[in-house]
Amino acid sequence: MNNDIDQMHFLVLHIGEACCRENWNYKNICSPFTRIYYVTKGYAQIELPDKKQDLHPGLMYIIPAFTTHSYICHGEFCHYYIHIYNESDHDILEDWELPTEIRTENETLSYIRKLYKLCPGLELTQTDPQYYDNSPALTRNILKNKQRELYARVESRGIIYQLLAEFLHQAQPKTYVADERITRVLAYIRTHLNAKPDIKALAALSCLSKDHLIRIFKREMKMTPLCYINKKRMEKAQLRLVTELTPIKEIAYQLGFEDQAYFNRIFKKTTGLTPMNYRKAYHNQTL
């Protein structure tokens, strides 16, 4: 497991305060960034893959990146929302089972309000996920974030760390697999997503033959090494498509795909959209 906090380079994509009613009932949202909510008034629910989570005032909630979820709201519901992403090649939050709900410290709301003031102009302008904003939207937000005064960027990052620390304080390390040889392979894959898949090199790393590695990997992960590599590459591609204006061909190449057509096929199989349509469609997220 990676505990290197030097790989925590979080930026705020969106932050704001919202009061919703029956309009907060969007389905099957899956964002390539982490969402944090602090509820100030009312009641709602989030339907996660394994449970329905009640949302209550005074509590804070987190939805990790790439977690499919739906919102359920039948009355007034007010909250702060914070969307963050990690600029590092590996998001160490992936290594932890985070609690969805936590009771917060007394200062938490004041921290969030201070973060809101430190990040002007990053509010969402649309609430409907079917509305597709112009494609440079998130890129502009990242640019706004980085163009702020140094003190504001430093203080903002400190507040993000503080909020995440409250979840990490109650988190448990993820146990991906029982076999330590596969654990080493997983760690290598996740930090070398731009390299071409080399099963022989992974086999050498795990001190296994190529065929033996594939059998054990499939037993532990329910997929082949190549499928896992492509899964993690597609997650990175999704994030880059909505946070950068880098040409799709260049993103494919930087993730180890020399054939853009093959990259496009894998991406569409994973997300249901081509990279171009994904970029156009995903620049507006729900509150």
PDB file of N, CA and C in Angstrom, residues 30-105:
ATOM      1  N   CYS A  30     -21.255   8.904 -12.377  1.00  0.00           N
ATOM      2  CA  CYS A  30     -19.935   8.314 -12.132  1.00  0.00           C
ATOM      3  C   CYS A  30     -18.889   9.338 -12.529  1.00  0.00           C
ATOM      4  N   SER A  31     -18.279   9.969 -11.541  1.00  0.00           N
ATOM      5  CA  SER A  31     -17.372  11.086 -11.789  1.00  0.00           C
ATOM      6  C   SER A  31     -15.917  10.641 -11.709  1.00  0.00           C
ATOM      7  N   PRO A  32     -15.052  11.198 -12.548  1.00  0.00           N
ATOM      8  CA  PRO A  32     -13.624  10.876 -12.467  1.00  0.00           C
ATOM      9  C   PRO A  32     -12.894  11.738 -11.439  1.00  0.00           C
ATOM     10  N   PHE A  33     -13.608  12.156 -10.395  1.00  0.00           N
ATOM     11  CA  PHE A  33     -12.989  12.913  -9.310  1.00  0.00           C
ATOM     12  C   PHE A  33     -13.798  12.655  -8.042  1.00  0.00           C
ATOM     13  N   THR A  34     -13.225  13.004  -6.910  1.00  0.00           N
ATOM     14  CA  THR A  34     -13.831  12.749  -5.602  1.00  0.00           C
ATOM     15  C   THR A  34     -14.773  13.889  -5.226  1.00  0.00           C
ATOM     16  N   ARG A  35     -15.917  13.527  -4.631  1.00  0.00           N
ATOM     17  CA  ARG A  35     -16.905  14.515  -4.175  1.00  0.00           C
ATOM     18  C   ARG A  35     -16.987  14.475  -2.652  1.00  0.00           C
ATOM     19  N   ILE A  36     -17.044  15.650  -2.045  1.00  0.00           N
ATOM     20  CA  ILE A  36     -17.265  15.783  -0.606  1.00  0.00           C
ATOM     21  C   ILE A  36     -18.496  16.656  -0.401  1.00  0.00           C
ATOM     22  N   TYR A  37     -19.381  16.236   0.512  1.00  0.00           N
ATOM     23  CA  TYR A  37     -20.572  17.016   0.853  1.00  0.00           C
ATOM     24  C   TYR A  37     -20.578  17.297   2.355  1.00  0.00           C
ATOM     25  N   TYR A  38     -20.993  18.502   2.698  1.00  0.00           N
ATOM     26  CA  TYR A  38     -21.297  18.837   4.089  1.00  0.00           C
ATOM     27  C   TYR A  38     -22.734  19.330   4.107  1.00  0.00           C
ATOM     28  N   VAL A  39     -23.594  18.632   4.834  1.00  0.00           N
ATOM     29  CA  VAL A  39     -25.025  18.936   4.837  1.00  0.00           C
ATOM     30  C   VAL A  39     -25.328  19.986   5.899  1.00  0.00           C
ATOM     31  N   THR A  40     -26.073  21.012   5.512  1.00  0.00           N
ATOM     32  CA  THR A  40     -26.437  22.080   6.446  1.00  0.00           C
ATOM     33  C   THR A  40     -27.918  22.069   6.816  1.00  0.00           C
ATOM     34  N   LYS A  41     -28.772  21.477   5.955  1.00  0.00           N
ATOM     35  CA  LYS A  41     -30.208  21.513   6.235  1.00  0.00           C
ATOM     36  C   LYS A  41     -30.913  20.452   5.403  1.00  0.00           C
ATOM     37  N   GLY A  42     -31.951  19.844   5.983  1.00  0.00           N
ATOM     38  CA  GLY A  42     -32.785  18.924   5.224  1.00  0.00           C
ATOM     39  C   GLY A  42     -32.276  17.488   5.249  1.00  0.00           C
ATOM     40  N   TYR A  43     -32.815  16.690   4.345  1.00  0.00           N
ATOM     41  CA  TYR A  43     -32.513  15.255   4.313  1.00  0.00           C
ATOM     42  C   TYR A  43     -32.558  14.776   2.867  1.00  0.00           C
ATOM     43  N   ALA A  44     -31.647  13.887   2.528  1.00  0.00           N
ATOM     44  CA  ALA A  44     -31.626  13.252   1.205  1.00  0.00           C
ATOM     45  C   ALA A  44     -30.905  11.927   1.348  1.00  0.00           C
ATOM     46  N   GLN A  45     -30.749  11.225   0.242  1.00  0.00           N
ATOM     47  CA  GLN A  45     -30.031   9.960   0.236  1.00  0.00           C
ATOM     48  C   GLN A  45     -29.128   9.877  -0.995  1.00  0.00           C
ATOM     49  N   ILE A  46     -28.079   9.091  -0.854  1.00  0.00           N
ATOM     50  CA  ILE A  46     -27.250   8.716  -1.992  1.00  0.00           C
ATOM     51  C   ILE A  46     -27.284   7.201  -2.098  1.00  0.00           C
ATOM     52  N   GLU A  47     -27.642   6.712  -3.273  1.00  0.00           N
ATOM     53  CA  GLU A  47     -27.651   5.273  -3.498  1.00  0.00           C
ATOM     54  C   GLU A  47     -26.308   4.859  -4.089  1.00  0.00           C
ATOM     55  N   LEU A  48     -25.560   4.084  -3.323  1.00  0.00           N
ATOM     56  CA  LEU A  48     -24.245   3.599  -3.706  1.00  0.00           C
ATOM     57  C   LEU A  48     -24.351   2.153  -4.180  1.00  0.00           C
ATOM     58  N   PRO A  49     -23.288   1.601  -4.757  1.00  0.00           N
ATOM     59  CA  PRO A  49     -23.374   0.219  -5.252  1.00  0.00           C
ATOM     60  C   PRO A  49     -23.763  -0.800  -4.191  1.00  0.00           C
ATOM     61  N   ASP A  50     -23.427  -0.541  -2.915  1.00  0.00           N
ATOM     62  CA  ASP A  50     -23.676  -1.539  -1.875  1.00  0.00           C
ATOM     63  C   ASP A  50     -24.665  -1.112  -0.802  1.00  0.00           C
ATOM     64  N   LYS A  51     -25.188   0.131  -0.886  1.00  0.00           N
ATOM     65  CA  LYS A  51     -26.086   0.586   0.174  1.00  0.00           C
ATOM     66  C   LYS A  51     -26.733   1.904  -0.212  1.00  0.00           C
ATOM     67  N   LYS A  52     -27.755   2.284   0.571  1.00  0.00           N
ATOM     68  CA  LYS A  52     -28.312   3.632   0.512  1.00  0.00           C
ATOM     69  C   LYS A  52     -27.797   4.396   1.725  1.00  0.00           C
ATOM     70  N   GLN A  53     -27.206   5.551   1.463  1.00  0.00           N
ATOM     71  CA  GLN A  53     -26.638   6.360   2.533  1.00  0.00           C
ATOM     72  C   GLN A  53     -27.542   7.546   2.825  1.00  0.00           C
ATOM     73  N   ASP A  54     -28.054   7.626   4.065  1.00  0.00           N
ATOM     74  CA  ASP A  54     -28.833   8.787   4.483  1.00  0.00           C
ATOM     75  C   ASP A  54     -27.905   9.977   4.680  1.00  0.00           C
ATOM     76  N   LEU A  55     -28.369  11.164   4.303  1.00  0.00           N
ATOM     77  CA  LEU A  55     -27.599  12.396   4.444  1.00  0.00           C
ATOM     78  C   LEU A  55     -28.270  13.294   5.465  1.00  0.00           C
ATOM     79  N   HIS A  56     -27.547  13.624   6.530  1.00  0.00           N
ATOM     80  CA  HIS A  56     -28.118  14.388   7.640  1.00  0.00           C
ATOM     81  C   HIS A  56     -27.307  15.656   7.896  1.00  0.00           C
ATOM     82  N   PRO A  57     -27.949  16.712   8.411  1.00  0.00           N
ATOM     83  CA  PRO A  57     -27.246  17.967   8.714  1.00  0.00           C
ATOM     84  C   PRO A  57     -26.128  17.762   9.733  1.00  0.00           C
ATOM     85  N   GLY A  58     -25.046  18.508   9.549  1.00  0.00           N
ATOM     86  CA  GLY A  58     -23.933  18.467  10.480  1.00  0.00           C
ATOM     87  C   GLY A  58     -22.940  17.361  10.226  1.00  0.00           C
ATOM     88  N   LEU A  59     -23.213  16.531   9.205  1.00  0.00           N
ATOM     89  CA  LEU A  59     -22.315  15.422   8.887  1.00  0.00           C
ATOM     90  C   LEU A  59     -21.668  15.656   7.525  1.00  0.00           C
ATOM     91  N   MET A  60     -20.534  14.988   7.309  1.00  0.00           N
ATOM     92  CA  MET A  60     -19.803  15.143   6.060  1.00  0.00           C
ATOM     93  C   MET A  60     -19.731  13.782   5.362  1.00  0.00           C
ATOM     94  N   TYR A  61     -19.772  13.823   4.028  1.00  0.00           N
ATOM     95  CA  TYR A  61     -19.842  12.605   3.229  1.00  0.00           C
ATOM     96  C   TYR A  61     -18.826  12.667   2.096  1.00  0.00           C
ATOM     97  N   ILE A  62     -18.377  11.495   1.659  1.00  0.00           N
ATOM     98  CA  ILE A  62     -17.418  11.434   0.564  1.00  0.00           C
ATOM     99  C   ILE A  62     -17.834  10.361  -0.429  1.00  0.00           C
ATOM    100  N   ILE A  63     -17.679  10.663  -1.713  1.00  0.00           N
ATOM    101  CA  ILE A  63     -17.892   9.692  -2.786  1.00  0.00           C
ATOM    102  C   ILE A  63     -16.599   9.635  -3.592  1.00  0.00           C
ATOM    103  N   PRO A  64     -15.843   8.555  -3.475  1.00  0.00           N
ATOM    104  CA  PRO A  64     -14.574   8.478  -4.206  1.00  0.00           C
ATOM    105  C   PRO A  64     -14.777   8.521  -5.718  1.00  0.00           C
ATOM    106  N   ALA A  65     -13.746   8.893  -6.420  1.00  0.00           N
ATOM    107  CA  ALA A  65     -13.791   8.931  -7.876  1.00  0.00           C
ATOM    108  C   ALA A  65     -14.187   7.566  -8.444  1.00  0.00           C
ATOM    109  N   PHE A  66     -14.919   7.599  -9.543  1.00  0.00           N
ATOM    110  CA  PHE A  66     -15.341   6.402 -10.279  1.00  0.00           C
ATOM    111  C   PHE A  66     -16.286   5.500  -9.477  1.00  0.00           C
ATOM    112  N   THR A  67     -17.024   6.100  -8.546  1.00  0.00           N
ATOM    113  CA  THR A  67     -18.044   5.358  -7.806  1.00  0.00           C
ATOM    114  C   THR A  67     -19.411   5.708  -8.380  1.00  0.00           C
ATOM    115  N   THR A  68     -20.083   4.745  -8.983  1.00  0.00           N
ATOM    116  CA  THR A  68     -21.408   4.989  -9.550  1.00  0.00           C
ATOM    117  C   THR A  68     -22.418   5.190  -8.420  1.00  0.00           C
ATOM    118  N   HIS A  69     -23.219   6.233  -8.532  1.00  0.00           N
ATOM    119  CA  HIS A  69     -24.177   6.543  -7.473  1.00  0.00           C
ATOM    120  C   HIS A  69     -25.351   7.327  -8.034  1.00  0.00           C
ATOM    121  N   SER A  70     -26.447   7.358  -7.259  1.00  0.00           N
ATOM    122  CA  SER A  70     -27.647   8.111  -7.619  1.00  0.00           C
ATOM    123  C   SER A  70     -28.093   8.933  -6.412  1.00  0.00           C
ATOM    124  N   TYR A  71     -28.835  10.022  -6.682  1.00  0.00           N
ATOM    125  CA  TYR A  71     -29.320  10.898  -5.630  1.00  0.00           C
ATOM    126  C   TYR A  71     -30.829  10.732  -5.468  1.00  0.00           C
ATOM    127  N   ILE A  72     -31.288  10.800  -4.216  1.00  0.00           N
ATOM    128  CA  ILE A  72     -32.713  10.686  -3.902  1.00  0.00           C
ATOM    129  C   ILE A  72     -33.075  11.839  -2.974  1.00  0.00           C
ATOM    130  N   CYS A  73     -33.969  12.709  -3.433  1.00  0.00           N
ATOM    131  CA  CYS A  73     -34.338  13.875  -2.630  1.00  0.00           C
ATOM    132  C   CYS A  73     -35.806  14.207  -2.878  1.00  0.00           C
ATOM    133  N   HIS A  74     -36.575  14.389  -1.792  1.00  0.00           N
ATOM    134  CA  HIS A  74     -38.005  14.678  -1.916  1.00  0.00           C
ATOM    135  C   HIS A  74     -38.412  15.984  -1.236  1.00  0.00           C
ATOM    136  N   GLY A  75     -37.442  16.679  -0.673  1.00  0.00           N
ATOM    137  CA  GLY A  75     -37.752  17.939  -0.010  1.00  0.00           C
ATOM    138  C   GLY A  75     -36.543  18.851  -0.022  1.00  0.00           C
ATOM    139  N   GLU A  76     -36.583  19.898   0.776  1.00  0.00           N
ATOM    140  CA  GLU A  76     -35.474  20.838   0.796  1.00  0.00           C
ATOM    141  C   GLU A  76     -34.210  20.173   1.327  1.00  0.00           C
ATOM    142  N   PHE A  77     -33.106  20.416   0.644  1.00  0.00           N
ATOM    143  CA  PHE A  77     -31.828  19.813   1.021  1.00  0.00           C
ATOM    144  C   PHE A  77     -30.711  20.799   0.688  1.00  0.00           C
ATOM    145  N   CYS A  78     -30.026  21.291   1.734  1.00  0.00           N
ATOM    146  CA  CYS A  78     -28.971  22.289   1.543  1.00  0.00           C
ATOM    147  C   CYS A  78     -27.624  21.699   1.956  1.00  0.00           C
ATOM    148  N   HIS A  79     -26.605  22.032   1.180  1.00  0.00           N
ATOM    149  CA  HIS A  79     -25.295  21.444   1.435  1.00  0.00           C
ATOM    150  C   HIS A  79     -24.194  22.244   0.743  1.00  0.00           C
ATOM    151  N   TYR A  80     -22.973  22.042   1.214  1.00  0.00           N
ATOM    152  CA  TYR A  80     -21.781  22.474   0.492  1.00  0.00           C
ATOM    153  C   TYR A  80     -21.270  21.275  -0.301  1.00  0.00           C
ATOM    154  N   TYR A  81     -20.814  21.534  -1.509  1.00  0.00           N
ATOM    155  CA  TYR A  81     -20.213  20.477  -2.326  1.00  0.00           C
ATOM    156  C   TYR A  81     -18.789  20.884  -2.685  1.00  0.00           C
ATOM    157  N   ILE A  82     -17.898  19.920  -2.681  1.00  0.00           N
ATOM    158  CA  ILE A  82     -16.499  20.138  -3.056  1.00  0.00           C
ATOM    159  C   ILE A  82     -16.092  18.994  -3.982  1.00  0.00           C
ATOM    160  N   HIS A  83     -15.631  19.324  -5.175  1.00  0.00           N
ATOM    161  CA  HIS A  83     -15.136  18.330  -6.122  1.00  0.00           C
ATOM    162  C   HIS A  83     -13.626  18.499  -6.218  1.00  0.00           C
ATOM    163  N   ILE A  84     -12.882  17.442  -5.934  1.00  0.00           N
ATOM    164  CA  ILE A  84     -11.422  17.538  -5.955  1.00  0.00           C
ATOM    165  C   ILE A  84     -10.834  16.422  -6.807  1.00  0.00           C
ATOM    166  N   TYR A  85      -9.673  16.706  -7.381  1.00  0.00           N
ATOM    167  CA  TYR A  85      -8.949  15.646  -8.076  1.00  0.00           C
ATOM    168  C   TYR A  85      -7.480  15.764  -7.764  1.00  0.00           C
ATOM    169  N   ASN A  86      -6.774  14.651  -7.923  1.00  0.00           N
ATOM    170  CA  ASN A  86      -5.375  14.564  -7.577  1.00  0.00           C
ATOM    171  C   ASN A  86      -4.539  14.642  -8.841  1.00  0.00           C
ATOM    172  N   GLU A  87      -3.627  15.605  -8.913  1.00  0.00           N
ATOM    173  CA  GLU A  87      -2.774  15.751 -10.082  1.00  0.00           C
ATOM    174  C   GLU A  87      -1.686  14.686 -10.155  1.00  0.00           C
ATOM    175  N   SER A  88      -1.474  13.964  -9.069  1.00  0.00           N
ATOM    176  CA  SER A  88      -0.443  12.934  -9.059  1.00  0.00           C
ATOM    177  C   SER A  88      -0.837  11.764  -9.958  1.00  0.00           C
ATOM    178  N   ASP A  89       0.160  10.991 -10.389  1.00  0.00           N
ATOM    179  CA  ASP A  89      -0.111   9.822 -11.227  1.00  0.00           C
ATOM    180  C   ASP A  89      -0.909   8.760 -10.486  1.00  0.00           C
ATOM    181  N   HIS A  90      -0.811   8.738  -9.155  1.00  0.00           N
ATOM    182  CA  HIS A  90      -1.549   7.741  -8.381  1.00  0.00           C
ATOM    183  C   HIS A  90      -2.250   8.408  -7.218  1.00  0.00           C
ATOM    184  N   ASP A  91      -3.550   8.226  -7.137  1.00  0.00           N
ATOM    185  CA  ASP A  91      -4.344   8.776  -6.046  1.00  0.00           C
ATOM    186  C   ASP A  91      -4.300   7.800  -4.883  1.00  0.00           C
ATOM    187  N   ILE A  92      -3.623   8.166  -3.802  1.00  0.00           N
ATOM    188  CA  ILE A  92      -3.460   7.224  -2.701  1.00  0.00           C
ATOM    189  C   ILE A  92      -4.773   6.948  -1.972  1.00  0.00           C
ATOM    190  N   LEU A  93      -5.820   7.754  -2.219  1.00  0.00           N
ATOM    191  CA  LEU A  93      -7.120   7.445  -1.625  1.00  0.00           C
ATOM    192  C   LEU A  93      -7.637   6.096  -2.103  1.00  0.00           C
ATOM    193  N   GLU A  94      -7.164   5.635  -3.275  1.00  0.00           N
ATOM    194  CA  GLU A  94      -7.582   4.335  -3.789  1.00  0.00           C
ATOM    195  C   GLU A  94      -7.167   3.199  -2.862  1.00  0.00           C
ATOM    196  N   ASP A  95      -6.169   3.433  -2.015  1.00  0.00           N
ATOM    197  CA  ASP A  95      -5.636   2.376  -1.166  1.00  0.00           C
ATOM    198  C   ASP A  95      -6.383   2.242   0.155  1.00  0.00           C
ATOM    199  N   TRP A  96      -7.444   3.046   0.350  1.00  0.00           N
ATOM    200  CA  TRP A  96      -8.125   3.066   1.642  1.00  0.00           C
ATOM    201  C   TRP A  96      -9.628   2.884   1.470  1.00  0.00           C
ATOM    202  N   GLU A  97     -10.199   2.135   2.400  1.00  0.00           N
ATOM    203  CA  GLU A  97     -11.659   2.023   2.509  1.00  0.00           C
ATOM    204  C   GLU A  97     -12.125   3.189   3.374  1.00  0.00           C
ATOM    205  N   LEU A  98     -12.648   4.210   2.720  1.00  0.00           N
ATOM    206  CA  LEU A  98     -13.050   5.416   3.437  1.00  0.00           C
ATOM    207  C   LEU A  98     -14.474   5.274   3.965  1.00  0.00           C
ATOM    208  N   PRO A  99     -14.756   5.777   5.163  1.00  0.00           N
ATOM    209  CA  PRO A  99     -16.146   5.808   5.619  1.00  0.00           C
ATOM    210  C   PRO A  99     -16.938   6.789   4.765  1.00  0.00           C
ATOM    211  N   THR A 100     -18.138   6.425   4.375  1.00  0.00           N
ATOM    212  CA  THR A 100     -18.953   7.326   3.563  1.00  0.00           C
ATOM    213  C   THR A 100     -19.404   8.532   4.369  1.00  0.00           C
ATOM    214  N   GLU A 101     -19.684   8.328   5.653  1.00  0.00           N
ATOM    215  CA  GLU A 101     -20.218   9.378   6.528  1.00  0.00           C
ATOM    216  C   GLU A 101     -19.330   9.535   7.745  1.00  0.00           C
ATOM    217  N   ILE A 102     -19.087  10.780   8.144  1.00  0.00           N
ATOM    218  CA  ILE A 102     -18.360  11.013   9.394  1.00  0.00           C
ATOM    219  C   ILE A 102     -18.993  12.172  10.157  1.00  0.00           C
ATOM    220  N   ARG A 103     -18.886  12.072  11.478  1.00  0.00           N
ATOM    221  CA  ARG A 103     -19.207  13.224  12.322  1.00  0.00           C
ATOM    222  C   ARG A 103     -17.971  14.106  12.351  1.00  0.00           C
ATOM    223  N   THR A 104     -18.170  15.384  12.187  1.00  0.00           N
ATOM    224  CA  THR A 104     -17.039  16.274  11.980  1.00  0.00           C
ATOM    225  C   THR A 104     -16.659  17.020  13.246  1.00  0.00           C
ATOM    226  N   GLU A 105     -15.465  17.602  13.194  1.00  0.00           N
ATOM    227  CA  GLU A 105     -15.028  18.480  14.276  1.00  0.00           C
ATOM    228  C   GLU A 105     -15.829  19.781  14.220  1.00  0.00           C
TER     229      GLU A 105
END
